[in-house]
Amino acid sequence: MGIIGHQKKLSYLQNFLNRGFLFPAFLFEGPEKIGKRTIAKEFIRGMQCEKTILGGCGSCPACINANAGHDTMVIDDVLAARCQTKELSYDPYGIEGVGHLMAFAHTTPLRAQYKIILIDNAHRLSFEAQNKLLKILEEPPSYCIFIFVSHKPESLIRTIRSRCLVVQFGLVPRNHILEYLDSKQSKNTAPGRLAQYGMGRPGHIMELCADPVRVTAFRNEAMAILKFQNTPFPERLTLVPKQEKESTPAPFPLLDLFQITLRDMLLYAHGAGEYAILLSRKQPVCNVKEKHVALRESLRLNDVIDGAVSPTAITRCFEYLALKL
Ligand SMILES: [Zn+2]
């Protein structure tokens, strides 16, 4: 199935399929790149399969029909990117996108038992779009099932969250990742090192496996971060331009990984505990009141990287590290 870890959650979802009792809306939440969307897609295949096997049996008529995708709608970054390149005339995460979604939901299924709408990165839905969506969530057609996937579920309005059955996913333990890597017998990088760099996130490990150059690049950036910690303060400032010069333009997956690493490192350094893993769990922040300024700075930096469209964000990270670590 291509899913690493999450065995308990997979059994939990299989139980839903076995009982034939599904909620109108699910929210799959948890850190980035741990496999939530992959599992959501397997769950959808299970709903469509006559044998109700998670992932689908692949051979029953319902599974074969489902491959045509008539009764499934997916809103994700790929679709949103088509809007940016003007291939699509509307933003799928905007109010017009929800209009299309509602039109889809209000027509009965063509071939399958359910009409399923998967909204990946659901936190990208605008406030207006979420409010519009609420109307259909309040009285969904009996055949309609929504699956929201998000690593920032706190960005969804409370009234949407309260209508969802929340399935919470965590990081994948190292031994599960190692088992997977051993079975793949990758010749490029030692499994132990990949598991370490992947930080419990199979999605990142897949990206690193796909391109060994990224492993080296990530290692170099990580070493550069550690260098700041071991350098006397005045010399740190000279390291920033040096680092800027030496860093080759970072490919986006590396920037992505760098952001996660940096954010987790900084938040943990400020004693924010679980907050680093899932931003919606805000409770631990209350315990670090005296450090709230630094924490706010970390989150601000995270936003800077989050919205970064170029590797210059890396430079800002180094500047920040030079001053704060
Ligand atoms: Zn099937």
CSV table of N, CA and C in Angstrom, one decimal, residues 210-322:
chain,number,residue,atom,x,y,z
A,210,ALA,N,14.6,9.6,-3.3
A,210,ALA,CA,14.5,9.8,-4.7
A,210,ALA,C,15.7,10.6,-5.3
A,211,ASP,N,16.4,11.3,-4.4
A,211,ASP,CA,17.5,12.1,-4.9
A,211,ASP,C,18.6,12.2,-3.8
A,212,PRO,N,19.7,11.3,-4.0
A,212,PRO,CA,20.7,11.3,-3.0
A,212,PRO,C,21.4,12.6,-2.8
A,213,VAL,N,21.4,13.5,-3.8
A,213,VAL,CA,22.0,14.8,-3.7
A,213,VAL,C,21.4,15.6,-2.6
A,214,ARG,N,20.1,15.4,-2.4
A,214,ARG,CA,19.4,16.1,-1.4
A,214,ARG,C,19.9,15.7,0.0
A,215,VAL,N,20.2,14.4,0.1
A,215,VAL,CA,20.7,13.9,1.4
A,215,VAL,C,22.0,14.7,1.8
A,216,THR,N,22.9,14.8,0.8
A,216,THR,CA,24.1,15.6,1.1
A,216,THR,C,23.8,17.0,1.4
A,217,ALA,N,23.0,17.6,0.6
A,217,ALA,CA,22.6,19.0,0.8
A,217,ALA,C,22.0,19.2,2.2
A,218,PHE,N,21.2,18.3,2.6
A,218,PHE,CA,20.5,18.5,3.9
A,218,PHE,C,21.5,18.4,5.0
A,219,ARG,N,22.4,17.4,4.8
A,219,ARG,CA,23.5,17.2,5.8
A,219,ARG,C,24.3,18.4,6.0
A,220,ASN,N,24.7,19.0,4.9
A,220,ASN,CA,25.5,20.3,4.9
A,220,ASN,C,24.8,21.4,5.6
A,221,GLU,N,23.5,21.5,5.3
A,221,GLU,CA,22.7,22.6,6.0
A,221,GLU,C,22.6,22.4,7.5
A,222,ALA,N,22.4,21.1,7.8
A,222,ALA,CA,22.3,20.8,9.2
A,222,ALA,C,23.6,21.0,10.0
A,223,MET,N,24.7,20.7,9.3
A,223,MET,CA,26.0,20.9,9.9
A,223,MET,C,26.2,22.4,10.1
A,224,ALA,N,25.7,23.2,9.1
A,224,ALA,CA,25.9,24.7,9.2
A,224,ALA,C,25.1,25.2,10.4
A,225,ILE,N,23.9,24.7,10.7
A,225,ILE,CA,23.1,25.1,11.8
A,225,ILE,C,23.9,24.9,13.1
A,226,LEU,N,24.5,23.6,13.2
A,226,LEU,CA,25.2,23.3,14.4
A,226,LEU,C,26.4,24.1,14.6
A,227,LYS,N,27.0,24.6,13.5
A,227,LYS,CA,28.2,25.4,13.6
A,227,LYS,C,27.9,26.7,14.4
A,228,PHE,N,26.7,27.3,14.2
A,228,PHE,CA,26.4,28.5,14.9
A,228,PHE,C,26.4,28.3,16.4
A,229,GLN,N,26.0,27.1,16.8
A,229,GLN,CA,25.9,26.8,18.3
A,229,GLN,C,27.3,26.8,18.9
A,230,ASN,N,28.3,26.4,18.1
A,230,ASN,CA,29.6,26.2,18.7
A,230,ASN,C,30.6,27.3,18.3
A,231,THR,N,30.0,28.4,17.8
A,231,THR,CA,30.9,29.5,17.4
A,231,THR,C,30.7,30.7,18.4
A,232,PRO,N,31.8,31.4,18.8
A,232,PRO,CA,31.6,32.6,19.7
A,232,PRO,C,30.8,33.7,19.0
A,233,PHE,N,30.0,34.4,19.7
A,233,PHE,CA,29.1,35.4,19.1
A,233,PHE,C,29.6,36.3,18.0
A,234,PRO,N,30.8,37.0,18.3
A,234,PRO,CA,31.2,37.9,17.2
A,234,PRO,C,31.5,37.2,15.9
A,235,GLU,N,32.0,36.0,16.0
A,235,GLU,CA,32.3,35.3,14.7
A,235,GLU,C,31.1,34.8,14.0
A,236,ARG,N,30.0,34.7,14.7
A,236,ARG,CA,28.7,34.2,14.1
A,236,ARG,C,28.3,35.2,13.0
A,237,LEU,N,28.5,36.5,13.3
A,237,LEU,CA,28.0,37.4,12.3
A,237,LEU,C,28.8,37.3,11.0
A,238,THR,N,30.0,36.9,11.0
A,238,THR,CA,30.8,36.7,9.8
A,238,THR,C,30.4,35.4,9.1
A,239,LEU,N,29.8,34.5,9.9
A,239,LEU,CA,29.4,33.3,9.3
A,239,LEU,C,28.1,33.4,8.4
A,240,VAL,N,27.3,34.4,8.7
A,240,VAL,CA,26.1,34.6,7.9
A,240,VAL,C,26.3,34.8,6.4
A,241,PRO,N,27.1,35.9,6.1
A,241,PRO,CA,27.4,36.1,4.6
A,241,PRO,C,28.2,34.9,4.0
A,242,LYS,N,29.0,34.3,4.8
A,242,LYS,CA,29.8,33.2,4.3
A,242,LYS,C,28.8,32.0,4.0
A,243,GLN,N,27.9,31.8,4.9
A,243,GLN,CA,27.0,30.7,4.6
A,243,GLN,C,26.1,31.0,3.4
A,244,GLU,N,25.7,32.3,3.3
A,244,GLU,CA,24.9,32.7,2.2
A,244,GLU,C,25.6,32.4,0.9
A,245,LYS,N,26.9,32.7,0.9
A,245,LYS,CA,27.7,32.5,-0.3
A,245,LYS,C,27.8,31.0,-0.7
A,246,GLU,N,28.1,30.2,0.4
A,246,GLU,CA,28.4,28.8,0.1
A,246,GLU,C,27.1,28.0,-0.2
A,247,SER,N,26.0,28.4,0.3
A,247,SER,CA,24.7,27.6,0.1
A,247,SER,C,24.4,27.7,-1.4
A,248,THR,N,24.3,26.5,-2.0
A,248,THR,CA,23.8,26.5,-3.3
A,248,THR,C,22.3,26.8,-3.3
A,249,PRO,N,21.7,27.3,-4.3
A,249,PRO,CA,20.3,27.5,-4.3
A,249,PRO,C,19.6,26.2,-3.9
A,250,ALA,N,18.9,26.3,-2.8
A,250,ALA,CA,18.3,25.1,-2.2
A,250,ALA,C,17.0,24.7,-3.0
A,251,PRO,N,16.9,23.5,-3.4
A,251,PRO,CA,15.7,23.0,-4.0
A,251,PRO,C,14.6,23.1,-3.0
A,252,PHE,N,13.3,23.3,-3.4
A,252,PHE,CA,12.2,23.5,-2.5
A,252,PHE,C,12.1,22.4,-1.5
A,253,PRO,N,12.2,21.1,-1.9
A,253,PRO,CA,12.0,20.1,-0.8
A,253,PRO,C,13.0,20.2,0.3
A,254,LEU,N,14.2,20.7,0.0
A,254,LEU,CA,15.2,20.9,1.0
A,254,LEU,C,14.8,22.1,1.9
A,255,LEU,N,14.3,23.1,1.3
A,255,LEU,CA,13.8,24.3,2.1
A,255,LEU,C,12.7,23.8,3.0
A,256,ASP,N,11.9,23.0,2.5
A,256,ASP,CA,10.7,22.5,3.3
A,256,ASP,C,11.2,21.7,4.5
A,257,LEU,N,12.2,20.8,4.3
A,257,LEU,CA,12.7,20.0,5.3
A,257,LEU,C,13.4,20.9,6.3
A,258,PHE,N,14.2,21.9,5.8
A,258,PHE,CA,14.9,22.8,6.6
A,258,PHE,C,13.9,23.6,7.6
A,259,GLN,N,12.8,23.9,7.0
A,259,GLN,CA,11.8,24.7,7.8
A,259,GLN,C,11.3,23.8,9.0
A,260,ILE,N,11.0,22.6,8.6
A,260,ILE,CA,10.5,21.7,9.7
A,260,ILE,C,11.5,21.5,10.8
A,261,THR,N,12.8,21.2,10.3
A,261,THR,CA,13.8,21.0,11.3
A,261,THR,C,14.0,22.2,12.2
A,262,LEU,N,14.1,23.3,11.5
A,262,LEU,CA,14.4,24.6,12.2
A,262,LEU,C,13.3,24.9,13.2
A,263,ARG,N,12.1,24.8,12.7
A,263,ARG,CA,11.0,25.1,13.6
A,263,ARG,C,10.9,24.2,14.8
A,264,ASP,N,11.1,22.9,14.6
A,264,ASP,CA,11.1,22.0,15.7
A,264,ASP,C,12.2,22.3,16.7
A,265,MET,N,13.4,22.5,16.1
A,265,MET,CA,14.5,22.8,16.9
A,265,MET,C,14.3,24.0,17.8
A,266,LEU,N,13.8,25.1,17.2
A,266,LEU,CA,13.6,26.4,17.9
A,266,LEU,C,12.6,26.2,18.9
A,267,LEU,N,11.5,25.6,18.6
A,267,LEU,CA,10.4,25.5,19.5
A,267,LEU,C,10.7,24.6,20.7
A,268,TYR,N,11.5,23.5,20.4
A,268,TYR,CA,11.9,22.7,21.5
A,268,TYR,C,12.9,23.4,22.4
A,269,ALA,N,13.7,24.3,21.7
A,269,ALA,CA,14.7,25.0,22.5
A,269,ALA,C,14.0,26.0,23.5
A,270,HIS,N,12.8,26.4,23.1
A,270,HIS,CA,12.0,27.3,23.9
A,270,HIS,C,11.1,26.6,24.9
A,271,GLY,N,11.3,25.3,24.9
A,271,GLY,CA,10.5,24.5,25.9
A,271,GLY,C,9.0,24.3,25.5
A,272,ALA,N,8.7,24.5,24.2
A,272,ALA,CA,7.3,24.4,23.7
A,272,ALA,C,6.9,23.0,23.6
A,273,GLY,N,7.7,22.0,23.7
A,273,GLY,CA,7.3,20.6,23.7
A,273,GLY,C,6.5,20.2,22.5
A,274,GLU,N,5.4,19.6,22.8
A,274,GLU,CA,4.6,19.1,21.7
A,274,GLU,C,4.1,20.2,20.7
A,275,TYR,N,4.2,21.4,21.1
A,275,TYR,CA,3.8,22.5,20.2
A,275,TYR,C,4.5,22.4,18.9
A,276,ALA,N,5.8,21.9,19.0
A,276,ALA,CA,6.6,21.8,17.8
A,276,ALA,C,6.0,20.8,16.8
A,277,ILE,N,5.4,19.8,17.4
A,277,ILE,CA,4.9,18.7,16.5
A,277,ILE,C,3.6,19.0,15.9
A,278,LEU,N,2.7,19.6,16.7
A,278,LEU,CA,1.4,19.9,16.2
A,278,LEU,C,0.9,21.2,16.7
A,279,LEU,N,0.9,22.2,15.8
A,279,LEU,CA,0.7,23.6,16.3
A,279,LEU,C,-0.7,23.8,17.0
A,280,SER,N,-1.6,22.8,16.7
A,280,SER,CA,-3.0,23.0,17.3
A,280,SER,C,-3.0,22.7,18.8
A,281,ARG,N,-2.0,22.0,19.2
A,281,ARG,CA,-1.9,21.7,20.7
A,281,ARG,C,-1.2,22.8,21.4
A,282,LYS,N,-2.0,23.8,21.7
A,282,LYS,CA,-1.4,25.1,22.2
A,282,LYS,C,-1.1,25.0,23.7
A,283,GLN,N,-1.6,24.0,24.4
A,283,GLN,CA,-1.4,24.0,25.8
A,283,GLN,C,0.0,24.2,26.4
A,284,PRO,N,1.0,23.5,25.8
A,284,PRO,CA,2.3,23.6,26.3
A,284,PRO,C,2.9,25.0,26.3
A,285,VAL,N,2.4,25.8,25.5
A,285,VAL,CA,2.9,27.2,25.4
A,285,VAL,C,2.6,28.0,26.7
A,286,CYS,N,1.5,27.6,27.3
A,286,CYS,CA,1.2,28.3,28.6
A,286,CYS,C,2.3,28.1,29.6
A,287,ASN,N,3.1,27.0,29.5
A,287,ASN,CA,4.1,26.7,30.5
A,287,ASN,C,5.4,27.5,30.2
A,288,VAL,N,5.5,28.2,29.2
A,288,VAL,CA,6.7,28.9,28.8
A,288,VAL,C,6.5,30.4,28.7
A,289,LYS,N,5.7,30.9,29.6
A,289,LYS,CA,5.3,32.3,29.5
A,289,LYS,C,6.5,33.2,29.5
A,290,GLU,N,7.5,32.9,30.3
A,290,GLU,CA,8.7,33.8,30.4
A,290,GLU,C,9.5,33.8,29.1
A,291,LYS,N,9.2,32.8,28.3
A,291,LYS,CA,10.0,32.8,27.0
A,291,LYS,C,9.1,33.1,25.8
A,292,HIS,N,8.0,33.8,26.1
A,292,HIS,CA,7.0,33.9,25.0
A,292,HIS,C,7.5,34.8,23.9
A,293,VAL,N,8.4,35.8,24.2
A,293,VAL,CA,8.9,36.7,23.1
A,293,VAL,C,9.7,35.8,22.1
A,294,ALA,N,10.6,35.0,22.7
A,294,ALA,CA,11.4,34.2,21.8
A,294,ALA,C,10.6,33.2,21.0
A,295,LEU,N,9.5,32.7,21.6
A,295,LEU,CA,8.7,31.8,20.9
A,295,LEU,C,7.9,32.5,19.8
A,296,ARG,N,7.5,33.7,20.1
A,296,ARG,CA,6.7,34.4,19.1
A,296,ARG,C,7.7,34.7,17.9
A,297,GLU,N,8.9,35.0,18.2
A,297,GLU,CA,9.9,35.2,17.2
A,297,GLU,C,10.1,34.0,16.3
A,298,SER,N,10.1,32.9,17.0
A,298,SER,CA,10.3,31.6,16.2
A,298,SER,C,9.1,31.4,15.3
A,299,LEU,N,7.9,31.7,15.8
A,299,LEU,CA,6.8,31.4,14.9
A,299,LEU,C,6.8,32.4,13.8
A,300,ARG,N,7.2,33.7,14.1
A,300,ARG,CA,7.3,34.7,13.0
A,300,ARG,C,8.2,34.2,11.9
A,301,LEU,N,9.4,33.7,12.4
A,301,LEU,CA,10.4,33.2,11.4
A,301,LEU,C,9.8,32.0,10.6
A,302,ASN,N,9.0,31.2,11.3
A,302,ASN,CA,8.4,30.0,10.6
A,302,ASN,C,7.5,30.5,9.5
A,303,ASP,N,6.7,31.6,9.8
A,303,ASP,CA,5.8,32.2,8.8
A,303,ASP,C,6.6,32.7,7.6
A,304,VAL,N,7.8,33.3,7.9
A,304,VAL,CA,8.6,33.9,6.9
A,304,VAL,C,9.0,32.7,5.9
A,305,ILE,N,9.4,31.6,6.5
A,305,ILE,CA,9.9,30.5,5.6
A,305,ILE,C,8.7,29.9,4.9
A,306,ASP,N,7.6,29.8,5.7
A,306,ASP,CA,6.4,29.2,5.1
A,306,ASP,C,5.9,29.9,3.8
A,307,GLY,N,6.1,31.3,3.9
A,307,GLY,CA,5.6,32.0,2.7
A,307,GLY,C,6.7,32.3,1.7
A,308,ALA,N,7.9,31.7,2.0
A,308,ALA,CA,9.1,32.0,1.1
A,308,ALA,C,8.9,31.5,-0.3
A,309,VAL,N,9.2,32.3,-1.2
A,309,VAL,CA,9.2,31.8,-2.6
A,309,VAL,C,10.6,31.6,-3.2
A,310,SER,N,11.6,31.9,-2.4
A,310,SER,CA,13.0,31.8,-2.9
A,310,SER,C,13.9,31.3,-1.7
A,311,PRO,N,15.0,30.7,-2.1
A,311,PRO,CA,15.9,30.2,-1.0
A,311,PRO,C,16.5,31.3,-0.1
A,312,THR,N,16.1,32.6,-0.4
A,312,THR,CA,16.7,33.7,0.5
A,312,THR,C,16.2,33.5,1.9
A,313,ALA,N,15.1,32.7,2.1
A,313,ALA,CA,14.7,32.4,3.5
A,313,ALA,C,15.8,31.7,4.3
A,314,ILE,N,16.6,31.0,3.6
A,314,ILE,CA,17.7,30.3,4.3
A,314,ILE,C,18.6,31.3,4.9
A,315,THR,N,18.9,32.4,4.2
A,315,THR,CA,19.8,33.4,4.8
A,315,THR,C,19.2,34.0,6.0
A,316,ARG,N,17.8,34.3,6.0
A,316,ARG,CA,17.2,34.8,7.1
A,316,ARG,C,17.3,33.8,8.3
A,317,CYS,N,17.2,32.6,8.0
A,317,CYS,CA,17.3,31.6,9.1
A,317,CYS,C,18.7,31.7,9.7
A,318,PHE,N,19.7,31.8,8.9
A,318,PHE,CA,21.0,31.9,9.5
A,318,PHE,C,21.2,33.1,10.3
A,319,GLU,N,20.7,34.2,9.8
A,319,GLU,CA,20.8,35.5,10.6
A,319,GLU,C,20.1,35.3,12.0
A,320,TYR,N,18.9,34.7,11.9
A,320,TYR,CA,18.2,34.4,13.2
A,320,TYR,C,19.0,33.6,14.1
A,321,LEU,N,19.5,32.5,13.6
A,321,LEU,CA,20.3,31.5,14.4
A,321,LEU,C,21.5,32.2,15.0
A,322,ALA,N,22.2,33.1,14.2
A,322,ALA,CA,23.4,33.8,14.7
A,322,ALA,C,23.0,34.6,15.9
